[in-house]
mmCIF file with all atom_site columns, C-alpha atoms in Angstrom:
data_model
loop_
_atom_site.group_PDB
_atom_site.id
_atom_site.type_symbol
_atom_site.label_atom_id
_atom_site.label_alt_id
_atom_site.label_comp_id
_atom_site.label_asym_id
_atom_site.label_entity_id
_atom_site.label_seq_id
_atom_site.pdbx_PDB_ins_code
_atom_site.Cartn_x
_atom_site.Cartn_y
_atom_site.Cartn_z
_atom_site.occupancy
_atom_site.B_iso_or_equiv
_atom_site.pdbx_formal_charge
_atom_site.auth_seq_id
_atom_site.auth_comp_id
_atom_site.auth_asym_id
_atom_site.auth_atom_id
_atom_site.pdbx_PDB_model_num
ATOM 1   C CA . UNK H 1 1   ? -34.345 -5.851  1.513   1.00 0.00 ? 1   UNK H CA 1
ATOM 2   C CA . UNK H 1 2   ? -34.637 -8.083  3.612   1.00 0.00 ? 2   UNK H CA 1
ATOM 3   C CA . UNK H 1 3   ? -36.352 -6.417  7.015   1.00 0.00 ? 3   UNK H CA 1
ATOM 4   C CA . UNK H 1 4   ? -35.117 -5.990  11.043  1.00 0.00 ? 4   UNK H CA 1
ATOM 5   C CA . UNK H 1 5   ? -36.497 -4.808  13.991  1.00 0.00 ? 5   UNK H CA 1
ATOM 6   C CA . UNK H 1 6   ? -33.894 -2.697  16.156  1.00 0.00 ? 6   UNK H CA 1
ATOM 7   C CA . UNK H 1 7   ? -32.655 0.450   15.532  1.00 0.00 ? 7   UNK H CA 1
ATOM 8   C CA . UNK H 1 8   ? -28.843 -1.243  15.018  1.00 0.00 ? 8   UNK H CA 1
ATOM 9   C CA . UNK H 1 9   ? -26.980 -3.363  13.244  1.00 0.00 ? 9   UNK H CA 1
ATOM 10  C CA . UNK H 1 10  ? -24.624 -5.689  14.581  1.00 0.00 ? 10  UNK H CA 1
ATOM 11  C CA . UNK H 1 11  ? -23.018 -8.956  12.042  1.00 0.00 ? 11  UNK H CA 1
ATOM 12  C CA . UNK H 1 12  ? -19.308 -10.763 11.300  1.00 0.00 ? 12  UNK H CA 1
ATOM 13  C CA . UNK H 1 13  ? -17.821 -9.400  8.408   1.00 0.00 ? 13  UNK H CA 1
ATOM 14  C CA . UNK H 1 14  ? -17.503 -13.066 5.672   1.00 0.00 ? 14  UNK H CA 1
ATOM 15  C CA . UNK H 1 15  ? -16.757 -12.469 2.610   1.00 0.00 ? 15  UNK H CA 1
ATOM 16  C CA . UNK H 1 16  ? -20.616 -13.440 1.234   1.00 0.00 ? 16  UNK H CA 1
ATOM 17  C CA . UNK H 1 17  ? -21.642 -10.205 2.323   1.00 0.00 ? 17  UNK H CA 1
ATOM 18  C CA . UNK H 1 18  ? -19.058 -7.517  1.026   1.00 0.00 ? 18  UNK H CA 1
ATOM 19  C CA . UNK H 1 19  ? -20.900 -5.539  -1.809  1.00 0.00 ? 19  UNK H CA 1
ATOM 20  C CA . UNK H 1 20  ? -23.756 -5.677  0.349   1.00 0.00 ? 20  UNK H CA 1
ATOM 21  C CA . UNK H 1 21  ? -26.533 -2.608  0.470   1.00 0.00 ? 21  UNK H CA 1
ATOM 22  C CA . UNK H 1 22  ? -27.769 -2.193  3.839   1.00 0.00 ? 22  UNK H CA 1
ATOM 23  C CA . UNK H 1 23  ? -30.710 1.108   4.669   1.00 0.00 ? 23  UNK H CA 1
ATOM 24  C CA . UNK H 1 24  ? -32.676 1.331   7.655   1.00 0.00 ? 24  UNK H CA 1
ATOM 25  C CA . UNK H 1 25  ? -36.389 1.830   7.965   1.00 0.00 ? 25  UNK H CA 1
ATOM 26  C CA . UNK H 1 26  ? -37.942 3.811   10.193  1.00 0.00 ? 26  UNK H CA 1
ATOM 27  C CA . UNK H 1 27  ? -41.435 3.986   10.931  1.00 0.00 ? 27  UNK H CA 1
ATOM 28  C CA . UNK H 1 28  ? -43.398 5.415   13.803  1.00 0.00 ? 28  UNK H CA 1
ATOM 29  C CA . UNK H 1 29  ? -47.015 4.370   14.958  1.00 0.00 ? 29  UNK H CA 1
ATOM 30  C CA . UNK H 1 30  ? -49.069 6.559   12.573  1.00 0.00 ? 30  UNK H CA 1
ATOM 31  C CA . UNK H 1 31  ? -47.763 4.777   9.252   1.00 0.00 ? 31  UNK H CA 1
ATOM 32  C CA . UNK H 1 32  ? -45.252 8.000   8.739   1.00 0.00 ? 32  UNK H CA 1
ATOM 33  C CA . UNK H 1 33  ? -41.314 6.770   7.233   1.00 0.00 ? 33  UNK H CA 1
ATOM 34  C CA . UNK H 1 34  ? -38.068 8.054   7.063   1.00 0.00 ? 34  UNK H CA 1
ATOM 35  C CA . UNK H 1 35  ? -35.057 6.238   5.295   1.00 0.00 ? 35  UNK H CA 1
ATOM 36  C CA . UNK H 1 36  ? -31.682 6.351   5.426   1.00 0.00 ? 36  UNK H CA 1
ATOM 37  C CA . UNK H 1 37  ? -28.665 6.389   3.415   1.00 0.00 ? 37  UNK H CA 1
ATOM 38  C CA . UNK H 1 38  ? -28.401 3.702   1.547   1.00 0.00 ? 38  UNK H CA 1
ATOM 39  C CA . UNK H 1 39  ? -24.197 2.780   2.739   1.00 0.00 ? 39  UNK H CA 1
ATOM 40  C CA . UNK H 1 40  ? -22.139 -0.741  0.978   1.00 0.00 ? 40  UNK H CA 1
ATOM 41  C CA . UNK H 1 41  ? -20.442 -2.772  2.734   1.00 0.00 ? 41  UNK H CA 1
ATOM 42  C CA . UNK H 1 42  ? -17.113 -3.492  1.657   1.00 0.00 ? 42  UNK H CA 1
ATOM 43  C CA . UNK H 1 43  ? -14.871 -6.333  2.951   1.00 0.00 ? 43  UNK H CA 1
ATOM 44  C CA . UNK H 1 44  ? -11.023 -5.471  3.562   1.00 0.00 ? 44  UNK H CA 1
ATOM 45  C CA . UNK H 1 45  ? -9.189  -7.439  1.570   1.00 0.00 ? 45  UNK H CA 1
ATOM 46  C CA . UNK H 1 46  ? -5.101  -7.448  2.454   1.00 0.00 ? 46  UNK H CA 1
ATOM 47  C CA . UNK H 1 47  ? -2.325  -5.430  0.677   1.00 0.00 ? 47  UNK H CA 1
ATOM 48  C CA . UNK H 1 48  ? -0.841  -8.339  -2.025  1.00 0.00 ? 48  UNK H CA 1
ATOM 49  C CA . UNK H 1 49  ? 2.578   -7.415  -2.971  1.00 0.00 ? 49  UNK H CA 1
ATOM 50  C CA . UNK H 1 50  ? 2.178   -8.486  -7.390  1.00 0.00 ? 50  UNK H CA 1
ATOM 51  C CA . UNK H 1 51  ? 5.528   -7.354  -8.923  1.00 0.00 ? 51  UNK H CA 1
ATOM 52  C CA . UNK H 1 52  ? 8.801   -6.930  -5.931  1.00 0.00 ? 52  UNK H CA 1
ATOM 53  C CA . UNK H 1 53  ? 11.285  -4.684  -6.933  1.00 0.00 ? 53  UNK H CA 1
ATOM 54  C CA . UNK H 1 54  ? 14.298  -6.431  -8.279  1.00 0.00 ? 54  UNK H CA 1
ATOM 55  C CA . UNK H 1 55  ? 18.053  -5.613  -8.027  1.00 0.00 ? 55  UNK H CA 1
ATOM 56  C CA . UNK H 1 56  ? 19.334  -2.540  -10.284 1.00 0.00 ? 56  UNK H CA 1
ATOM 57  C CA . UNK H 1 57  ? 22.827  -1.893  -11.704 1.00 0.00 ? 57  UNK H CA 1
ATOM 58  C CA . UNK H 1 58  ? 23.587  1.436   -13.138 1.00 0.00 ? 58  UNK H CA 1
ATOM 59  C CA . UNK H 1 59  ? 26.665  3.410   -13.948 1.00 0.00 ? 59  UNK H CA 1
ATOM 60  C CA . UNK H 1 60  ? 27.115  7.301   -12.504 1.00 0.00 ? 60  UNK H CA 1
ATOM 61  C CA . UNK H 1 61  ? 24.903  9.468   -13.599 1.00 0.00 ? 61  UNK H CA 1
ATOM 62  C CA . UNK H 1 62  ? 22.310  7.330   -15.272 1.00 0.00 ? 62  UNK H CA 1
ATOM 63  C CA . UNK H 1 63  ? 18.972  6.941   -13.646 1.00 0.00 ? 63  UNK H CA 1
ATOM 64  C CA . UNK H 1 64  ? 17.408  3.798   -11.387 1.00 0.00 ? 64  UNK H CA 1
ATOM 65  C CA . UNK H 1 65  ? 14.146  2.788   -11.917 1.00 0.00 ? 65  UNK H CA 1
ATOM 66  C CA . UNK H 1 66  ? 12.195  0.551   -9.025  1.00 0.00 ? 66  UNK H CA 1
ATOM 67  C CA . UNK H 1 67  ? 8.915   -0.284  -9.449  1.00 0.00 ? 67  UNK H CA 1
ATOM 68  C CA . UNK H 1 68  ? 6.312   -2.198  -7.006  1.00 0.00 ? 68  UNK H CA 1
ATOM 69  C CA . UNK H 1 69  ? 2.665   -3.510  -8.050  1.00 0.00 ? 69  UNK H CA 1
ATOM 70  C CA . UNK H 1 70  ? 0.597   -4.112  -5.151  1.00 0.00 ? 70  UNK H CA 1
ATOM 71  C CA . UNK H 1 71  ? -3.233  -4.523  -4.794  1.00 0.00 ? 71  UNK H CA 1
ATOM 72  C CA . UNK H 1 72  ? -5.304  -3.732  -1.787  1.00 0.00 ? 72  UNK H CA 1
ATOM 73  C CA . UNK H 1 73  ? -7.432  -0.722  -0.173  1.00 0.00 ? 73  UNK H CA 1
ATOM 74  C CA . UNK H 1 74  ? -6.227  2.910   -0.482  1.00 0.00 ? 74  UNK H CA 1
ATOM 75  C CA . UNK H 1 75  ? -2.271  2.357   -0.455  1.00 0.00 ? 75  UNK H CA 1
ATOM 76  C CA . UNK H 1 76  ? 0.346   4.435   -0.043  1.00 0.00 ? 76  UNK H CA 1
ATOM 77  C CA . UNK H 1 77  ? 3.934   3.910   -0.822  1.00 0.00 ? 77  UNK H CA 1
ATOM 78  C CA . UNK H 1 78  ? 7.333   5.243   1.290   1.00 0.00 ? 78  UNK H CA 1
ATOM 79  C CA . UNK H 1 79  ? 10.900  3.708   -0.160  1.00 0.00 ? 79  UNK H CA 1
ATOM 80  C CA . UNK H 1 80  ? 13.150  3.390   1.917   1.00 0.00 ? 80  UNK H CA 1
ATOM 81  C CA . UNK H 1 81  ? 17.087  2.698   1.664   1.00 0.00 ? 81  UNK H CA 1
ATOM 82  C CA . UNK H 1 82  ? 19.634  2.016   3.669   1.00 0.00 ? 82  UNK H CA 1
ATOM 83  C CA . UNK H 1 83  ? 23.522  2.898   3.278   1.00 0.00 ? 83  UNK H CA 1
ATOM 84  C CA . UNK H 1 84  ? 26.007  -0.134  2.863   1.00 0.00 ? 84  UNK H CA 1
ATOM 85  C CA . UNK H 1 85  ? 27.266  -1.365  6.556   1.00 0.00 ? 85  UNK H CA 1
ATOM 86  C CA . UNK H 1 86  ? 24.908  -0.245  8.263   1.00 0.00 ? 86  UNK H CA 1
ATOM 87  C CA . UNK H 1 87  ? 21.310  -0.879  10.030  1.00 0.00 ? 87  UNK H CA 1
ATOM 88  C CA . UNK H 1 88  ? 19.328  2.083   9.736   1.00 0.00 ? 88  UNK H CA 1
ATOM 89  C CA . UNK H 1 89  ? 16.528  2.486   7.680   1.00 0.00 ? 89  UNK H CA 1
ATOM 90  C CA . UNK H 1 90  ? 16.080  6.105   5.821   1.00 0.00 ? 90  UNK H CA 1
ATOM 91  C CA . UNK H 1 91  ? 12.498  7.175   3.468   1.00 0.00 ? 91  UNK H CA 1
ATOM 92  C CA . UNK H 1 92  ? 13.501  8.359   0.641   1.00 0.00 ? 92  UNK H CA 1
ATOM 93  C CA . UNK H 1 93  ? 12.250  11.600  0.123   1.00 0.00 ? 93  UNK H CA 1
ATOM 94  C CA . UNK H 1 94  ? 9.902   12.185  -3.129  1.00 0.00 ? 94  UNK H CA 1
ATOM 95  C CA . UNK H 1 95  ? 9.046   8.367   -3.061  1.00 0.00 ? 95  UNK H CA 1
ATOM 96  C CA . UNK H 1 96  ? 5.369   7.767   -2.095  1.00 0.00 ? 96  UNK H CA 1
ATOM 97  C CA . UNK H 1 97  ? 4.582   6.112   -5.328  1.00 0.00 ? 97  UNK H CA 1
ATOM 98  C CA . UNK H 1 98  ? 4.955   2.345   -7.154  1.00 0.00 ? 98  UNK H CA 1
ATOM 99  C CA . UNK H 1 99  ? 8.132   3.258   -8.543  1.00 0.00 ? 99  UNK H CA 1
ATOM 100 C CA . UNK H 1 100 ? 11.554  5.105   -7.519  1.00 0.00 ? 100 UNK H CA 1
ATOM 101 C CA . UNK H 1 101 ? 13.921  7.024   -10.024 1.00 0.00 ? 101 UNK H CA 1
ATOM 102 C CA . UNK H 1 102 ? 16.899  9.051   -9.349  1.00 0.00 ? 102 UNK H CA 1
ATOM 103 C CA . UNK H 1 103 ? 20.211  9.981   -10.904 1.00 0.00 ? 103 UNK H CA 1
ATOM 104 C CA . UNK H 1 104 ? 23.337  7.153   -9.235  1.00 0.00 ? 104 UNK H CA 1
ATOM 105 C CA . UNK H 1 105 ? 26.073  8.239   -7.837  1.00 0.00 ? 105 UNK H CA 1
ATOM 106 C CA . UNK H 1 106 ? 29.052  5.895   -6.991  1.00 0.00 ? 106 UNK H CA 1
ATOM 107 C CA . UNK H 1 107 ? 28.337  7.113   -3.457  1.00 0.00 ? 107 UNK H CA 1
ATOM 108 C CA . UNK H 1 108 ? 25.364  4.638   -3.546  1.00 0.00 ? 108 UNK H CA 1
ATOM 109 C CA . UNK H 1 109 ? 27.165  2.092   -4.671  1.00 0.00 ? 109 UNK H CA 1
ATOM 110 C CA . UNK H 1 110 ? 25.785  -1.365  -2.018  1.00 0.00 ? 110 UNK H CA 1
ATOM 111 C CA . UNK H 1 111 ? 22.405  0.558   -0.633  1.00 0.00 ? 111 UNK H CA 1
ATOM 112 C CA . UNK H 1 112 ? 20.018  -1.195  -0.067  1.00 0.00 ? 112 UNK H CA 1
ATOM 113 C CA . UNK H 1 113 ? 16.849  -0.600  -0.712  1.00 0.00 ? 113 UNK H CA 1
ATOM 114 C CA . UNK H 1 114 ? 12.832  -1.115  -0.389  1.00 0.00 ? 114 UNK H CA 1
ATOM 115 C CA . UNK H 1 115 ? 9.100   -0.444  -0.185  1.00 0.00 ? 115 UNK H CA 1
ATOM 116 C CA . UNK H 1 116 ? 6.699   -0.107  2.386   1.00 0.00 ? 116 UNK H CA 1
ATOM 117 C CA . UNK H 1 117 ? 3.168   -0.087  1.745   1.00 0.00 ? 117 UNK H CA 1
ATOM 118 C CA . UNK H 1 118 ? 0.310   1.347   3.919   1.00 0.00 ? 118 UNK H CA 1
ATOM 119 C CA . UNK H 1 119 ? -3.236  0.511   2.936   1.00 0.00 ? 119 UNK H CA 1
ATOM 120 C CA . UNK H 1 120 ? -6.168  2.527   4.614   1.00 0.00 ? 120 UNK H CA 1
ATOM 121 C CA . UNK H 1 121 ? -6.895  0.988   7.455   1.00 0.00 ? 121 UNK H CA 1
ATOM 122 C CA . UNK H 1 122 ? -3.205  1.336   8.888   1.00 0.00 ? 122 UNK H CA 1
ATOM 123 C CA . UNK H 1 123 ? -2.085  -2.092  7.651   1.00 0.00 ? 123 UNK H CA 1
ATOM 124 C CA . UNK H 1 124 ? 1.684   -2.414  5.972   1.00 0.00 ? 124 UNK H CA 1
ATOM 125 C CA . UNK H 1 125 ? 3.589   -4.786  4.346   1.00 0.00 ? 125 UNK H CA 1
ATOM 126 C CA . UNK H 1 126 ? 7.694   -4.532  3.545   1.00 0.00 ? 126 UNK H CA 1
ATOM 127 C CA . UNK H 1 127 ? 9.131   -5.621  -0.144  1.00 0.00 ? 127 UNK H CA 1
ATOM 128 C CA . UNK H 1 128 ? 11.753  -7.566  -0.237  1.00 0.00 ? 128 UNK H CA 1
ATOM 129 C CA . UNK H 1 129 ? 15.104  -5.838  0.133   1.00 0.00 ? 129 UNK H CA 1
ATOM 130 C CA . UNK H 1 130 ? 17.371  -5.331  -3.111  1.00 0.00 ? 130 UNK H CA 1
ATOM 131 C CA . UNK H 1 131 ? 20.960  -3.304  -3.421  1.00 0.00 ? 131 UNK H CA 1
ATOM 132 C CA . UNK H 1 132 ? 21.362  -0.648  -6.202  1.00 0.00 ? 132 UNK H CA 1
ATOM 133 C CA . UNK H 1 133 ? 24.763  -1.296  -7.256  1.00 0.00 ? 133 UNK H CA 1
ATOM 134 C CA . UNK H 1 134 ? 26.784  1.307   -9.295  1.00 0.00 ? 134 UNK H CA 1
ATOM 135 C CA . UNK H 1 135 ? 28.245  -0.283  -12.918 1.00 0.00 ? 135 UNK H CA 1
ATOM 136 C CA . UNK H 1 136 ? 31.927  -0.270  -13.246 1.00 0.00 ? 136 UNK H CA 1
ATOM 137 C CA . UNK H 1 137 ? 32.727  1.565   -16.968 1.00 0.00 ? 137 UNK H CA 1
#
């Protein structure tokens, strides 16, 4: 443990501080001490997508599957779709995990799919846009 001499601590965060433990020892003039809880500094790491979803061609009635792999802190997922010849994105009901599966319907041919990933600090990244296609029998 290193010592400081103030009731507050402020320092620019850097990678070298990631994982440091911090506590405060308060002493009075009689030598009595109180020790605060120990906290750990954690450097916020950006969201990184390591595996993007890919285009999918599926027969009607068969399930389509989209997957994404990402790293970050406290990630949440929101899959979205865009109807063919539209510019509006809609949130997919029950699309809140790193994968999305659903039975294919001919009316979904040409839909665009993407995933918005957010971390616990409110940062977001958007995946590549992929296309869902109905397979001709």
